[in-house]
Short mmCIF file of C-alpha atoms in Angstrom, two decimals:
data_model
loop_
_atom_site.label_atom_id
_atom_site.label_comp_id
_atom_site.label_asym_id
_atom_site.label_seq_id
_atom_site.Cartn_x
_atom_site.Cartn_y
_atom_site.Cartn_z
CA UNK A 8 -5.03 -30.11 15.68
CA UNK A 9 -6.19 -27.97 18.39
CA UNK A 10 -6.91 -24.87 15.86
CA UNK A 11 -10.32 -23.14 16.61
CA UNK A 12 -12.19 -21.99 13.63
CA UNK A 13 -14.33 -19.19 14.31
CA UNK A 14 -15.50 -17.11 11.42
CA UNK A 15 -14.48 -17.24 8.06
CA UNK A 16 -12.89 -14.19 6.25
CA UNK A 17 -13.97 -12.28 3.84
CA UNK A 18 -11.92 -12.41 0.78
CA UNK A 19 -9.78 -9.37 -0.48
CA UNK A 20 -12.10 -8.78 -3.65
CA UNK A 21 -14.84 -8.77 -1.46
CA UNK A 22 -13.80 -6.34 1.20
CA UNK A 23 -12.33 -3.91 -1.79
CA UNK A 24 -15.52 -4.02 -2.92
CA UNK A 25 -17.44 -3.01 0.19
CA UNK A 26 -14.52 -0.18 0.71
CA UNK A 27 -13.40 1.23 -2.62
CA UNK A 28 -10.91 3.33 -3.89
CA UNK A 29 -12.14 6.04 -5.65
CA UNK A 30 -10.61 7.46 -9.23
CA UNK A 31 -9.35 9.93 -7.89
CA UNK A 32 -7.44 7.81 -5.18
CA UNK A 33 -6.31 5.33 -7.08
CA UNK A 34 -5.09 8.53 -9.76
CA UNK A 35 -2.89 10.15 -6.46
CA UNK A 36 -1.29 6.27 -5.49
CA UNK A 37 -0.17 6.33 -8.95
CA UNK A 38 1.24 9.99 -8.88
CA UNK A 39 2.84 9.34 -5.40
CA UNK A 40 4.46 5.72 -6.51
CA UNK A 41 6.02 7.34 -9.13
CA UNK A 42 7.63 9.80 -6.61
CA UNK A 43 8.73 7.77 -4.00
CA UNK A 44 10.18 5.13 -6.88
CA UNK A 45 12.09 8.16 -8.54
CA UNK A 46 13.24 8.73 -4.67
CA UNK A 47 14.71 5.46 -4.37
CA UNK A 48 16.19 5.44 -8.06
CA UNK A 49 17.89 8.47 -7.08
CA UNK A 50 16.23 10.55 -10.09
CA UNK A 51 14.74 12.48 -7.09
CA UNK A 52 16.72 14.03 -4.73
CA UNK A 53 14.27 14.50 -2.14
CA UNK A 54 13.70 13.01 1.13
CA UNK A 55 10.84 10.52 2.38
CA UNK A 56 9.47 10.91 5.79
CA UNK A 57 7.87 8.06 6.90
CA UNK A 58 5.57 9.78 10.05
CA UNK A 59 3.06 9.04 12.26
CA UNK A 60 1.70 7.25 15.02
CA UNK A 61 2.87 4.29 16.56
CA UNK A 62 -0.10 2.38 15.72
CA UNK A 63 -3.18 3.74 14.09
CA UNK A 64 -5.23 2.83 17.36
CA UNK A 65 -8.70 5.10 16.20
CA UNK A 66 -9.19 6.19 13.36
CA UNK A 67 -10.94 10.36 13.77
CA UNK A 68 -7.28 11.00 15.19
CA UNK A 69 -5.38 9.48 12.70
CA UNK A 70 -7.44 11.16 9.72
CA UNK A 71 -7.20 14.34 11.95
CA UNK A 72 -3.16 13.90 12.42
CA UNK A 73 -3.18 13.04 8.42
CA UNK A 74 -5.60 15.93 7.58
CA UNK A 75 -3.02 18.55 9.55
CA UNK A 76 -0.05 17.07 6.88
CA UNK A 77 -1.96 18.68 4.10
CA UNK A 78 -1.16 22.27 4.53
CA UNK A 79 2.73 21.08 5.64
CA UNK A 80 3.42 18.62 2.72
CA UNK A 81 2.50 21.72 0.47
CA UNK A 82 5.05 24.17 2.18
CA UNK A 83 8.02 21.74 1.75
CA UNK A 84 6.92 20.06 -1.26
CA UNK A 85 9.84 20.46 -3.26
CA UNK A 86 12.71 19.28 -0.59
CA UNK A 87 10.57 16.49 0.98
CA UNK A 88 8.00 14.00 0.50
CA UNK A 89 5.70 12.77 3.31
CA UNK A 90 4.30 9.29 3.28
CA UNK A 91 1.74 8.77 6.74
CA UNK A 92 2.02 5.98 8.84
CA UNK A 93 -0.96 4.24 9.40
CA UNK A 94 0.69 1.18 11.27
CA UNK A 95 -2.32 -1.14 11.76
CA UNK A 96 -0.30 -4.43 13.52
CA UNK A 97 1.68 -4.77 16.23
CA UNK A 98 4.08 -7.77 17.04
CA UNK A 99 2.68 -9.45 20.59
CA UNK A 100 3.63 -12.59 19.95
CA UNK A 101 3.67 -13.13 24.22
CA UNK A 102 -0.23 -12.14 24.14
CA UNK A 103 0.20 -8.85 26.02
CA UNK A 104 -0.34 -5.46 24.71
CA UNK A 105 -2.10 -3.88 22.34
CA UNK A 106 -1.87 -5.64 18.55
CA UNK A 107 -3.30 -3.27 16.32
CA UNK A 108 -6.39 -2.84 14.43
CA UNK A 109 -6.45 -5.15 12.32
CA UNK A 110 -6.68 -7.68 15.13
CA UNK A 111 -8.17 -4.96 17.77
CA UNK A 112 -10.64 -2.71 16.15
CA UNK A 113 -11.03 -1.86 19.78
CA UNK A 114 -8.18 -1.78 22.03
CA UNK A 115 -10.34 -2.59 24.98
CA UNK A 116 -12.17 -5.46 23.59
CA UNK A 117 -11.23 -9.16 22.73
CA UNK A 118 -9.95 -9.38 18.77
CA UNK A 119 -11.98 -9.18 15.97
CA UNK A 120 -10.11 -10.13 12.67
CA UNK A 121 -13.00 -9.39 10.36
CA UNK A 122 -14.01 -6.17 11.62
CA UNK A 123 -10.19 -5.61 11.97
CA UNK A 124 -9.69 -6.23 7.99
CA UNK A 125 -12.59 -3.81 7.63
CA UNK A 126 -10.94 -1.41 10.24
CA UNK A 127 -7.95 -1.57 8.32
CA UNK A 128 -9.05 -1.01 4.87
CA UNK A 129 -11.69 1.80 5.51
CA UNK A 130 -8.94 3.71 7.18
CA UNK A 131 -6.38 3.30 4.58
CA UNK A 132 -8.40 4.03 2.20
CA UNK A 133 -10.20 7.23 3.60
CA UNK A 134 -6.81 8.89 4.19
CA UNK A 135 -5.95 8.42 -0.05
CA UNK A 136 -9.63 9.43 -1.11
CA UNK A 137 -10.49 12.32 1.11
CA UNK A 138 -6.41 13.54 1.40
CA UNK A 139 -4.44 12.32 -1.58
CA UNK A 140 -1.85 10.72 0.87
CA UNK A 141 -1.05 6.92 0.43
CA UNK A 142 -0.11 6.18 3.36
CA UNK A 143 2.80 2.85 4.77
CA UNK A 144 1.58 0.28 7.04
CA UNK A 145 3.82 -2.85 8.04
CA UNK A 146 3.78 -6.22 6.94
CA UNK A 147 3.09 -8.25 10.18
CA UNK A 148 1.20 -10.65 8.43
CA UNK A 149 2.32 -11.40 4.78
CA UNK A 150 -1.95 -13.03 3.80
CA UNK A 151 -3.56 -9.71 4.78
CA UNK A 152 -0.89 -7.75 1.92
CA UNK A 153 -4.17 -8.22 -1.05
CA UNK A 154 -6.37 -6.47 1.07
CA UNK A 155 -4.52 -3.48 0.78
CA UNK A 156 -2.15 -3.81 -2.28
CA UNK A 157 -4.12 -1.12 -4.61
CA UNK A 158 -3.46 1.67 -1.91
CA UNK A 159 -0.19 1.58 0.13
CA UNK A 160 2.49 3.06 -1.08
CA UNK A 161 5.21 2.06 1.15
CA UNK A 162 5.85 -1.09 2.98
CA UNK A 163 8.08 -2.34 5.87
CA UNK A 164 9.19 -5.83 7.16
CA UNK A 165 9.93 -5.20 11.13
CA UNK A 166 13.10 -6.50 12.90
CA UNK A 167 11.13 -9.80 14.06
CA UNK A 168 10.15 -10.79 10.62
CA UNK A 169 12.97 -9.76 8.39
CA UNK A 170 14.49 -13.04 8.72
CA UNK A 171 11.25 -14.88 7.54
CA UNK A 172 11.46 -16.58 4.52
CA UNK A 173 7.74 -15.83 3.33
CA UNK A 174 7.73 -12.15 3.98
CA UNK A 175 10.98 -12.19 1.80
CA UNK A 176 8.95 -14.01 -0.91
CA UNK A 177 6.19 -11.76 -0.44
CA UNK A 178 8.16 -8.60 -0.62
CA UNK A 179 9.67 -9.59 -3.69
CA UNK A 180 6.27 -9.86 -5.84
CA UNK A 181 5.47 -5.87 -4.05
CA UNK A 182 5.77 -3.25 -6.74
CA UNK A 183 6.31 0.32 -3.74
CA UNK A 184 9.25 0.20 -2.22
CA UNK A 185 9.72 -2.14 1.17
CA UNK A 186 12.00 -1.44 3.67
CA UNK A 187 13.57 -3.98 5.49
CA UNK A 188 14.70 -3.59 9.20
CA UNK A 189 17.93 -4.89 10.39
CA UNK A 190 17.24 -7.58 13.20
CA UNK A 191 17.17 -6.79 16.72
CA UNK A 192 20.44 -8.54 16.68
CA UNK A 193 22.00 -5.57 14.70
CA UNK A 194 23.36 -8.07 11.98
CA UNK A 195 22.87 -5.89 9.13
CA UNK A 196 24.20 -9.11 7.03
CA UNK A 197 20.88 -10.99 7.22
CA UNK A 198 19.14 -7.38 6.84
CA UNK A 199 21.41 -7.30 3.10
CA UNK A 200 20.50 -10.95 2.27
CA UNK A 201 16.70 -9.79 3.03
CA UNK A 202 16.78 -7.26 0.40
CA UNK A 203 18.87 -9.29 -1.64
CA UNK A 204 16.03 -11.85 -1.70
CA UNK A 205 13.54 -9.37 -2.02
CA UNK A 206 15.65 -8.05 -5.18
CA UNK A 207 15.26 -11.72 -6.72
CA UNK A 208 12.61 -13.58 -8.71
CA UNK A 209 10.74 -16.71 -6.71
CA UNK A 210 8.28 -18.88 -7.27
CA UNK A 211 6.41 -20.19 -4.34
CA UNK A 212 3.18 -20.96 -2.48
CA UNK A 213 0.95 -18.22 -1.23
CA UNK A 214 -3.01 -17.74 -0.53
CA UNK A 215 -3.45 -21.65 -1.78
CA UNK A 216 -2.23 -20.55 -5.25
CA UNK A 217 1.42 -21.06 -6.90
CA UNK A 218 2.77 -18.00 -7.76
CA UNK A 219 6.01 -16.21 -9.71
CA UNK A 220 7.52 -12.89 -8.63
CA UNK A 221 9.20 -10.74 -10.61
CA UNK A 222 12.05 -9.14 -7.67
CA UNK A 223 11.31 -5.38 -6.46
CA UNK A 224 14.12 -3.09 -7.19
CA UNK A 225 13.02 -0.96 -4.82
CA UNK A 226 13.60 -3.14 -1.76
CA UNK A 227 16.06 -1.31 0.74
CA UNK A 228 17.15 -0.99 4.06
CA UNK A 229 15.92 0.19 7.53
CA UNK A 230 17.94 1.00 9.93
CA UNK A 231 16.18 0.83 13.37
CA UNK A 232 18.90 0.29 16.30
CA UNK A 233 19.77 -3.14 17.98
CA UNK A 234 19.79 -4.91 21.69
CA UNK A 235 22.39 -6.46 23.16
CA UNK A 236 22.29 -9.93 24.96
CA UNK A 237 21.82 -7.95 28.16
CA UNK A 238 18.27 -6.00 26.56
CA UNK A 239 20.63 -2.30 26.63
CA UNK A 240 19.85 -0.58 22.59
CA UNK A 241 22.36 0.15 20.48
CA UNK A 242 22.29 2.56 18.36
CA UNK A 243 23.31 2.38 14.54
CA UNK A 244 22.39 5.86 13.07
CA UNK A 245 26.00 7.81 13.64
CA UNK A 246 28.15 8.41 11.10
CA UNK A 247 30.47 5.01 11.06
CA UNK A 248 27.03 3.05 10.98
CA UNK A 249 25.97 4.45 7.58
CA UNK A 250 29.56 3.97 6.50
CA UNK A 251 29.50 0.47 7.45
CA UNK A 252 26.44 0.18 6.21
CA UNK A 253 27.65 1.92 2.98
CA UNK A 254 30.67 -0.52 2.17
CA UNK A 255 28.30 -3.52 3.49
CA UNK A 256 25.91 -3.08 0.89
CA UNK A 257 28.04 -1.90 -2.20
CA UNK A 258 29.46 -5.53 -2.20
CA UNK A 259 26.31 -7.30 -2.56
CA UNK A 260 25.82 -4.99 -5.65
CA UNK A 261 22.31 -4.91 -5.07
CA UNK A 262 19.96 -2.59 -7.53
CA UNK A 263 19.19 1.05 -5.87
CA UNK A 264 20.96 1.57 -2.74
CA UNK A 265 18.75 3.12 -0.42
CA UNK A 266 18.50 3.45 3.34
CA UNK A 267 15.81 4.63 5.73
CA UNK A 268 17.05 5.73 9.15
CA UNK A 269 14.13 5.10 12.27
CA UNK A 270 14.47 7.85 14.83
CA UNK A 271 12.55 6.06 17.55
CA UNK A 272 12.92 2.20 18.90
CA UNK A 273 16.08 1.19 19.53
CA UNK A 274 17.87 4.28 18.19
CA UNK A 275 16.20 6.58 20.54
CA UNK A 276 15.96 3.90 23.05
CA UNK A 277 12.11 4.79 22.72
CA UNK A 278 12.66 8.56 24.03
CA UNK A 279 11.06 10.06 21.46
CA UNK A 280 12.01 13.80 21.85
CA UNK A 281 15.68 11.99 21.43
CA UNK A 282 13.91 11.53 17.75
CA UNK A 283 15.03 15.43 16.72
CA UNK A 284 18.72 15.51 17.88
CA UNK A 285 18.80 12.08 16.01
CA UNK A 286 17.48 13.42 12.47
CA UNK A 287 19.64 16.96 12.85
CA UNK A 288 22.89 14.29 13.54
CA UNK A 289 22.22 11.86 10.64
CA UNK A 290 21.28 15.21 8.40
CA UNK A 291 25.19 16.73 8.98
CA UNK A 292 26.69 13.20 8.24
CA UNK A 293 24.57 13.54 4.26
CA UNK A 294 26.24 16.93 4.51
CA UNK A 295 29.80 15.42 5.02
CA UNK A 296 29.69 12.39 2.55
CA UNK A 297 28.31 12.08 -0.55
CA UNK A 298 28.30 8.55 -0.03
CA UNK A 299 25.55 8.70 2.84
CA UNK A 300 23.65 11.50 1.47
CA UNK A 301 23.24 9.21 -1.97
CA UNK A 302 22.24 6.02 0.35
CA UNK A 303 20.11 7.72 2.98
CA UNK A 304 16.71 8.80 1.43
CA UNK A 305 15.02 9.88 4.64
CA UNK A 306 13.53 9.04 7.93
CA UNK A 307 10.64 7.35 9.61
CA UNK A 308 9.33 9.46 12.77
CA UNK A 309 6.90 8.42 15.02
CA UNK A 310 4.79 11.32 16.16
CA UNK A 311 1.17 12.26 16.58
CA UNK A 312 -1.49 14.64 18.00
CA UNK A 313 -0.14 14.63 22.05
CA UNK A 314 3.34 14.24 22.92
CA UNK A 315 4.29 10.79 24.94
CA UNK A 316 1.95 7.67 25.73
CA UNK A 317 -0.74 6.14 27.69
CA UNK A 318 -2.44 3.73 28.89
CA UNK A 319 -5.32 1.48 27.40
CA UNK A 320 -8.49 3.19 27.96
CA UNK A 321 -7.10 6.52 29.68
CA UNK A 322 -8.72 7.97 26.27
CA UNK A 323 -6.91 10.75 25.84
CA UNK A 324 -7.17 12.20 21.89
CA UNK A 325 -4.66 11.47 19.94
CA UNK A 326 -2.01 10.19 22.57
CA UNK A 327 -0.47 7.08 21.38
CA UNK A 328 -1.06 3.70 23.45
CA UNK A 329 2.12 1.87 22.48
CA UNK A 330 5.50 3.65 22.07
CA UNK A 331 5.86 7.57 23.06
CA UNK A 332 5.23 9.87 20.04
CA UNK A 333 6.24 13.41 19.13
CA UNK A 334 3.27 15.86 19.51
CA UNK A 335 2.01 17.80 16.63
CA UNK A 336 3.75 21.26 17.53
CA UNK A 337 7.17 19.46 17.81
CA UNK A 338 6.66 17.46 14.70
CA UNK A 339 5.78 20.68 12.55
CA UNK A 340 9.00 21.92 13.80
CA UNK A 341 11.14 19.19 13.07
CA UNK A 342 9.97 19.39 9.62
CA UNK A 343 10.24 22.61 8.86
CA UNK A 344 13.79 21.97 10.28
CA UNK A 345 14.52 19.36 8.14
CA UNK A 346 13.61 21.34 5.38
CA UNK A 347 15.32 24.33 6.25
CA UNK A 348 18.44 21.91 6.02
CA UNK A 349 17.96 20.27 3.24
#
């Protein structure tokens, strides 16, 4: 084999140890995984925004960007709940871009996995302790899941990896809801049977031990846009989508419908000011059908401090370096908006 190995890895027992949880944090994941599960059981009839950056590229702006959600969660507690992104991977399986912290505690230096894992932990970890928010990330990588397991609260399998068979496993032994992403195909079919397996008990290999799941319930769908053979996004957030969706899903029976619409990627066709109009749309269509508004339980948003994108090492505060983000000011107001309509 031509495999390199560099450095071994710390285990997930050991880095939890070196960056703990405090009481208190581990008291608000609790409090909020009850929420969000009575969310997707539909004994809550609030929303879930899932909203933040792109990709957590440093963390004083993405502690300052979850800091600012304090005062905001508070005003619209009781119509909406808001669960941070702190997306720490990025899929760059062609070896350009940036992919993340967890591989690039620095985005201008070569990767790092172990100072990554740390990267990723201490930041996950300082938004529950010193905010009370757990916070979602994405399951790139199914093995780095234990590092983080006692603090996320939300979990979601992108449109690259939804037809994996081990982050279906996976996602079936995770107790906080997942959401999985239809495929950049658009085939919301193997999007269903994703959930469906996530639903289900396995038994399987993983981390050099045999393990037995025991399903999530709380496994739904994501709907995120598609691309067509000719790279032009399609969008799959209007009103016949969700109904489509709707009927799809009802006849694979499957425990706790639930659907998160995605604003930005190929729904917006990454213009993320698009990301307003799209929320206001998908709100009316919960309005006209009770259907939708039972299946749709809120949004993921990608926004941060500045409005847009740049460039690696422009190093401009709280811009984002991969896809274009609302700004604070608009995000605040789309909120409120939300609220105001809810």
């Amino acid at each position: 084999m031509s495999l390199i190995l560099e450095k071994n890895m710390p285990t997930p027992d050991e880095i939890k140890e070196q960056i703990p949880l405090t009481a208190e944090g581990a008291a608000a994941k609790a409090q909020r995984d009850k929420e969000l599960a009575d969310i997707f059981t539909g004994k809550d009839d609030r929303l879930v925004l899932i909203i933040g950056p792109c990709s957590a590229d440093r963390e004083d702006a993405v502690m300052d960007y979850i800091t600012r959600l304090i005062p905001v969660q508070k005003d619209v507690q009781d119509k909406i709940l808001i669960v941070p992104r702190i997306y720490t991977n990025k899929p760059r399986t062609t070896g350009d871009g940036y992919k993340g912290i967890a591989s690039q505690p620095d985005p201008n230096a070569q990767p790092d996995m172990v100072k990554g894992l740390e990267s990723v932990r201490r930041l996950h970890v300082r938004a529950v302790n010193e905010t009370g928010f757990t916070c979602a990330d994405e399951m790139l990588y199914p093995d780095n899941l234990t590092y983080l397991d006692d603090v996320l609260s939300y979990i979601a399998v992108g449109a690259r990896s939804v037809e994996n068979q081990q982050h279906r496993l996976v996602a079936s032994g995770i107790d906080v809801p997942v959401g999985m992403k239809n495929p950049t195909s658009g085939d919301i079919s193997v999007m269903l049977n994703s959930i469906t397996a996530a639903q289900h008990v396995h038994t399987f290999a993983f981390r050099q031990w045999q393990v037995t799941t025991t399903g999530n319930p709380l496994a739904h769908a994501i709907m995120r846009g598609s691309v067509d053979q000719y790279g032009r996004n399609i969008a799959n957030y209007h009103y016949e989508d969700l109904m489509n969706l709707y009927e799809a899903y009802a006849k694979k029976g499957l425990q706790n419908m639930a659907c998160i619409v995605d604003t930005n990627h190929s729904n917006s066709g990454k213009k993320y000011l698009e990301q307003i109009r799209i929320a206001n749309e998908v709100l009316a269509s919960r309005k006209h059908s009770a259907e939708i508004r039972n299946m749709v339980k809120g949004f993921m948003i990608e926004s941060y401090i500045e409005d847009g994108t740049q460039k690696i090492g422009e190093g401009v505060y709280g811009k984002s370096i991969t896809d274009p983000c609302l700004g604070w000011n608009k995000t605040v107001g789309m909120i409120y908006d939300i609220a105001r309509q809810l």
